[in-house]
Tab-separated table of C-alpha atoms in Angstrom:
chain	number	residue	atom	x	y	z
A	71	MET	CA	-79.964	177.268	-20.545
A	72	ASN	CA	-81.281	180.760	-21.105
A	73	ALA	CA	-84.531	181.191	-19.133
A	74	THR	CA	-86.250	182.876	-22.092
A	75	THR	CA	-85.569	180.078	-24.602
A	76	VAL	CA	-87.579	176.998	-25.473
A	77	SER	CA	-85.148	174.334	-26.632
A	78	ASP	CA	-85.713	172.175	-29.715
A	79	LEU	CA	-85.713	169.126	-27.450
A	80	GLU	CA	-88.575	170.526	-25.369
A	81	VAL	CA	-90.629	171.426	-28.450
A	82	GLN	CA	-89.973	167.911	-29.755
A	83	ALA	CA	-91.456	166.569	-26.504
A	84	VAL	CA	-94.611	168.658	-27.080
A	85	ALA	CA	-94.942	167.296	-30.616
A	86	GLY	CA	-94.274	163.747	-29.433
A	87	ALA	CA	-97.008	163.986	-26.813
A	88	ALA	CA	-99.473	165.120	-29.490
A	89	ALA	CA	-98.437	162.377	-31.933
A	90	ALA	CA	-99.025	159.686	-29.315
A	91	MET	CA	-102.641	160.806	-28.869
A	92	VAL	CA	-103.664	161.198	-32.518
A	93	PRO	CA	-106.214	158.410	-33.179
A	94	SER	CA	-104.628	156.199	-35.810
A	95	THR	CA	-104.554	152.605	-36.963
A	96	VAL	CA	-100.743	152.699	-36.562
A	97	PRO	CA	-98.528	154.437	-33.946
A	98	LEU	CA	-97.314	157.868	-35.055
A	99	VAL	CA	-94.096	159.684	-34.225
A	100	ALA	CA	-93.310	163.381	-34.636
A	101	VAL	CA	-90.357	164.214	-36.883
A	102	PRO	CA	-89.170	167.800	-37.574
A	103	ALA	CA	-90.417	168.724	-41.036
A	104	ALA	CA	-87.801	168.953	-43.757
A	105	PRO	CA	-87.277	172.376	-45.378
A	106	GLY	CA	-90.096	173.046	-47.811
A	107	ASP	CA	-92.152	170.137	-46.462
A	108	ARG	CA	-95.630	171.378	-45.543
A	109	PRO	CA	-99.225	170.126	-45.602
A	110	ASP	CA	-101.569	171.091	-48.414
A	111	PRO	CA	-102.662	174.717	-47.744
A	112	ASP	CA	-106.308	173.654	-48.184
A	113	ALA	CA	-106.039	170.749	-45.720
A	114	VAL	CA	-108.308	170.986	-42.681
A	115	ALA	CA	-106.378	171.959	-39.556
A	116	VAL	CA	-107.667	171.655	-35.997
A	117	VAL	CA	-106.392	174.607	-33.970
A	118	ALA	CA	-106.491	175.489	-30.273
A	119	SER	CA	-104.879	178.323	-28.336
A	120	PHE	CA	-103.103	177.563	-25.074
A	121	VAL	CA	-103.111	180.464	-22.606
A	122	GLY	CA	-100.394	180.138	-19.991
A	123	SER	CA	-96.695	180.635	-19.587
A	124	PRO	CA	-95.727	180.150	-22.323
A	125	SER	CA	-98.805	180.731	-24.474
A	126	ALA	CA	-98.944	178.935	-27.793
A	127	GLU	CA	-101.014	178.069	-30.821
A	128	LEU	CA	-101.331	174.303	-31.349
A	129	VAL	CA	-102.239	172.842	-34.739
A	130	VAL	CA	-102.974	169.277	-35.858
A	131	VAL	CA	-103.564	168.360	-39.506
A	132	ALA	CA	-104.737	164.747	-39.505
A	133	GLU	CA	-108.157	164.545	-41.139
A	134	ALA	CA	-107.009	161.685	-43.379
A	135	VAL	CA	-105.756	159.722	-40.360
A	136	VAL	CA	-109.123	160.008	-38.583
A	137	ALA	CA	-110.987	159.114	-41.784
A	138	GLU	CA	-108.808	156.007	-42.222
A	139	LEU	CA	-109.517	154.965	-38.643
A	140	THR	CA	-113.263	155.187	-39.273
A	141	ALA	CA	-112.990	153.354	-42.599
A	142	ALA	CA	-111.080	150.552	-40.896
A	143	GLY	CA	-113.978	150.063	-38.499
A	144	VAL	CA	-111.893	150.882	-35.418
A	145	SER	CA	-114.106	153.847	-34.554
A	146	GLU	CA	-117.652	152.589	-34.023
A	147	GLY	CA	-120.948	154.207	-33.143
A	148	THR	CA	-121.916	157.824	-33.745
A	149	PRO	CA	-119.362	159.683	-35.949
A	150	VAL	CA	-117.105	161.960	-33.937
A	151	ALA	CA	-116.378	165.536	-35.007
A	152	LEU	CA	-112.807	166.105	-36.171
A	153	THR	CA	-112.218	168.653	-33.382
A	154	ASP	CA	-113.337	166.082	-30.780
A	155	ALA	CA	-111.250	163.302	-32.314
A	156	LEU	CA	-108.077	165.395	-32.181
A	157	ARG	CA	-108.792	167.148	-28.869
A	158	PRO	CA	-106.803	164.542	-26.846
A	159	ALA	CA	-103.731	165.255	-28.990
A	160	LEU	CA	-104.054	168.985	-28.335
A	161	GLU	CA	-104.551	168.374	-24.608
A	162	ALA	CA	-101.466	166.141	-24.448
A	163	ALA	CA	-99.382	168.848	-26.125
A	164	ALA	CA	-100.804	171.520	-23.811
A	165	ALA	CA	-99.943	169.418	-20.746
A	166	ARG	CA	-96.278	169.542	-21.785
A	167	LEU	CA	-96.451	173.334	-21.946
A	168	GLY	CA	-97.256	173.615	-18.238
A	169	THR	CA	-99.950	175.447	-16.290
A	170	GLY	CA	-102.608	177.195	-18.331
A	171	VAL	CA	-105.917	176.838	-20.156
A	172	LEU	CA	-106.492	175.155	-23.512
A	173	GLU	CA	-109.260	176.979	-25.365
A	174	PRO	CA	-111.903	175.134	-27.437
A	175	ALA	CA	-110.635	173.728	-30.713
A	176	ARG	CA	-111.703	175.095	-34.096
A	177	THR	CA	-111.055	174.191	-37.711
A	178	ASP	CA	-109.291	176.290	-40.333
A	179	SER	CA	-107.190	175.739	-43.423
A	180	ALA	CA	-103.578	174.713	-42.898
A	181	GLY	CA	-102.397	177.545	-45.111
A	182	SER	CA	-104.129	180.112	-42.880
A	183	VAL	CA	-102.814	178.935	-39.510
A	184	LEU	CA	-99.251	177.850	-40.319
A	185	THR	CA	-96.938	180.856	-40.188
A	186	ASP	CA	-93.216	181.322	-40.723
A	187	ASP	CA	-92.568	181.080	-36.977
A	188	SER	CA	-94.573	177.861	-36.555
A	189	GLN	CA	-92.413	174.863	-35.654
A	190	LEU	CA	-93.709	172.110	-37.924
A	191	PHE	CA	-93.495	168.346	-37.406
A	192	ALA	CA	-94.474	165.505	-39.710
A	193	LEU	CA	-96.541	162.775	-38.054
A	194	GLN	CA	-95.053	159.616	-39.511
A	195	ALA	CA	-95.431	155.847	-39.424
A	196	ALA	CA	-92.597	153.766	-40.901
A	197	GLY	CA	-91.174	156.885	-42.545
A	198	THR	CA	-94.429	157.834	-44.273
A	199	THR	CA	-96.021	161.187	-43.393
A	200	LEU	CA	-99.675	160.741	-42.450
A	201	GLY	CA	-100.334	164.066	-40.749
A	202	TRP	CA	-98.797	167.205	-39.295
A	203	PHE	CA	-98.405	168.977	-35.965
A	204	ALA	CA	-97.298	172.559	-35.423
A	205	VAL	CA	-96.684	174.758	-32.397
A	206	ARG	CA	-96.162	178.489	-32.330
A	207	VAL	CA	-95.021	179.805	-28.960
A	208	ARG	CA	-96.102	183.395	-28.353
A	209	GLY	CA	-94.777	186.203	-26.162
A	210	GLY	CA	-92.287	185.492	-23.386
A	211	ARG	CA	-90.909	182.058	-24.132
A	212	VAL	CA	-89.904	180.107	-21.044
A	213	PRO	CA	-88.776	176.497	-20.452
A	214	LEU	CA	-91.521	173.906	-20.813
A	215	ALA	CA	-92.807	171.768	-17.977
A	216	GLY	CA	-91.798	168.128	-17.633
A	217	GLY	CA	-88.161	168.373	-18.756
A	218	ALA	CA	-85.210	167.965	-16.422
A	219	SER	CA	-83.911	171.353	-17.476
A	220	ALA	CA	-87.211	173.137	-16.969
A	221	VAL	CA	-87.167	176.139	-14.644
A	222	PRO	CA	-90.462	176.969	-12.891
A	223	ALA	CA	-91.932	180.258	-14.081
A	224	PRO	CA	-92.345	182.871	-11.343
A	225	ARG	CA	-95.867	183.000	-9.957
A	226	ALA	CA	-95.937	186.684	-10.865
A	227	SER	CA	-95.848	185.699	-14.546
A	228	MET	CA	-99.384	184.346	-14.159
A	229	ARG	CA	-100.763	187.644	-12.871
A	230	VAL	CA	-101.716	188.689	-16.388
A	231	LEU	CA	-104.280	185.849	-16.323
A	232	TYR	CA	-105.864	186.689	-12.970
A	233	ASP	CA	-108.728	188.675	-14.519
A	234	VAL	CA	-109.501	186.108	-17.240
A	235	ASP	CA	-113.029	184.736	-16.800
A	236	MET	CA	-113.259	180.936	-16.694
A	237	THR	CA	-116.419	178.846	-16.858
A	238	LEU	CA	-116.739	176.219	-14.113
A	239	THR	CA	-119.171	173.334	-14.590
A	240	ALA	CA	-120.584	171.118	-11.840
A	241	GLU	CA	-121.247	167.571	-13.048
A	242	LEU	CA	-123.553	165.314	-11.047
A	243	GLY	CA	-122.978	162.247	-13.185
A	244	ARG	CA	-123.131	160.827	-16.688
A	245	ALA	CA	-125.259	158.365	-18.629
A	246	ARG	CA	-124.165	156.509	-21.762
A	247	LEU	CA	-126.969	155.580	-24.159
A	248	PRO	CA	-127.144	154.212	-27.694
A	249	LEU	CA	-128.386	156.712	-30.260
A	250	ARG	CA	-131.693	154.849	-30.532
A	251	GLN	CA	-132.530	155.552	-26.884
A	252	VAL	CA	-131.374	159.170	-27.182
A	253	LEU	CA	-133.828	159.698	-30.033
A	254	GLU	CA	-136.589	158.172	-27.901
A	255	LEU	CA	-136.107	160.645	-25.018
A	256	ALA	CA	-139.283	162.482	-24.041
A	257	PRO	CA	-140.483	164.676	-21.167
A	258	GLY	CA	-140.788	162.513	-18.069
A	259	THR	CA	-137.957	160.141	-19.023
A	260	VAL	CA	-135.695	159.333	-16.064
A	261	LEU	CA	-131.998	158.914	-16.841
A	262	GLU	CA	-129.955	156.791	-14.450
A	263	LEU	CA	-126.563	158.413	-13.854
A	264	ASP	CA	-123.323	156.624	-13.058
A	265	ARG	CA	-123.157	158.062	-9.547
A	266	ALA	CA	-124.838	157.191	-6.259
A	267	ALA	CA	-127.196	159.639	-4.574
A	268	GLY	CA	-125.274	161.930	-2.223
A	269	ALA	CA	-121.959	161.413	-4.025
A	270	PRO	CA	-119.935	164.604	-4.531
A	271	ALA	CA	-120.274	166.559	-7.765
A	272	ASP	CA	-117.276	167.052	-10.048
A	273	VAL	CA	-116.175	170.642	-10.665
A	274	MET	CA	-114.725	171.002	-14.165
A	275	ILE	CA	-112.926	173.679	-16.201
A	276	ASN	CA	-112.869	173.088	-19.957
A	277	GLY	CA	-113.673	169.416	-19.318
A	278	ARG	CA	-110.803	169.004	-16.822
A	279	LEU	CA	-111.567	167.859	-13.276
A	280	ILE	CA	-110.204	170.319	-10.684
A	281	ALA	CA	-112.296	169.720	-7.543
A	282	ARG	CA	-115.234	167.901	-5.940
A	283	GLY	CA	-117.964	169.234	-3.715
A	284	GLU	CA	-121.452	168.867	-2.321
A	285	VAL	CA	-124.483	170.489	-3.903
A	286	VAL	CA	-126.062	173.209	-1.724
A	287	VAL	CA	-128.785	175.824	-2.116
A	288	VAL	CA	-127.794	179.479	-1.779
A	289	ASP	CA	-130.582	182.085	-1.938
A	290	GLU	CA	-132.822	179.649	-3.841
A	291	GLU	CA	-130.092	178.874	-6.357
A	292	TYR	CA	-127.894	175.812	-6.573
A	293	GLY	CA	-124.271	176.026	-5.544
A	294	VAL	CA	-121.364	173.681	-4.827
A	295	ARG	CA	-119.420	173.663	-1.566
A	296	ILE	CA	-115.879	172.526	-2.380
A	297	THR	CA	-114.811	169.554	-0.286
A	298	GLU	CA	-111.751	168.355	-2.203
A	299	ILE	CA	-109.155	169.842	-4.572
A	300	VAL	CA	-108.134	167.219	-7.111
A	301	SER	CA	-104.427	166.690	-7.739
A	302	GLY	CA	-103.027	167.051	-11.220
A	303	VAL	CA	-102.295	163.304	-11.426
A	304	GLU	CA	-105.877	162.327	-10.576
A	305	ALA	CA	-107.331	164.970	-12.906
A	306	ASP	CA	-105.477	163.379	-15.849
A	307	ARG	CA	-106.975	159.930	-15.266
């Protein structure tokens, strides 16, 4: 296979990974859209850019699917923003693209983000289209990760990203509270986190765990001394 070509089979795998993670009352599969088959131009699309090798624009149009899930009572508690509900689908698609960074998701109209070079897939259940997924690979197409025919991209191809600033977040722990207790928070309230005192802090990039470390003080400011680099398998758990 030509090293500058992304095969239809590999793009299908990207779409399939996204379809599997779209929250729905029924399992969805990704089917290449028939000629002339497109979502309503005014439909709300959730879009995220993937910066890597290759770089791509990922689009999910599935507002109706998420609304149906909520109406069916499957999604309980505080309503979730559409971008948050579809973020796992975008992350699953990005993981098939290989090493890189998935930027925060945003909403736009389907007509604005779907271009002639977008590869469009219908998200179907029992032959009925319930949503859409599209991917547009940009600049320097290379084989995708995860396929048997994939060819690793040279490390030099990532040099263009070396000067890109990335925000790292250190997380000491989390607390899950019902909305009633959140509204009752006041100065002096103590929140009990899900982590023991002295446990290492998680180091995150865009919500993805990449390392763990111990909290230290450097020139009167907090810092984190890295003690463990997390493997890709563990980071996906």
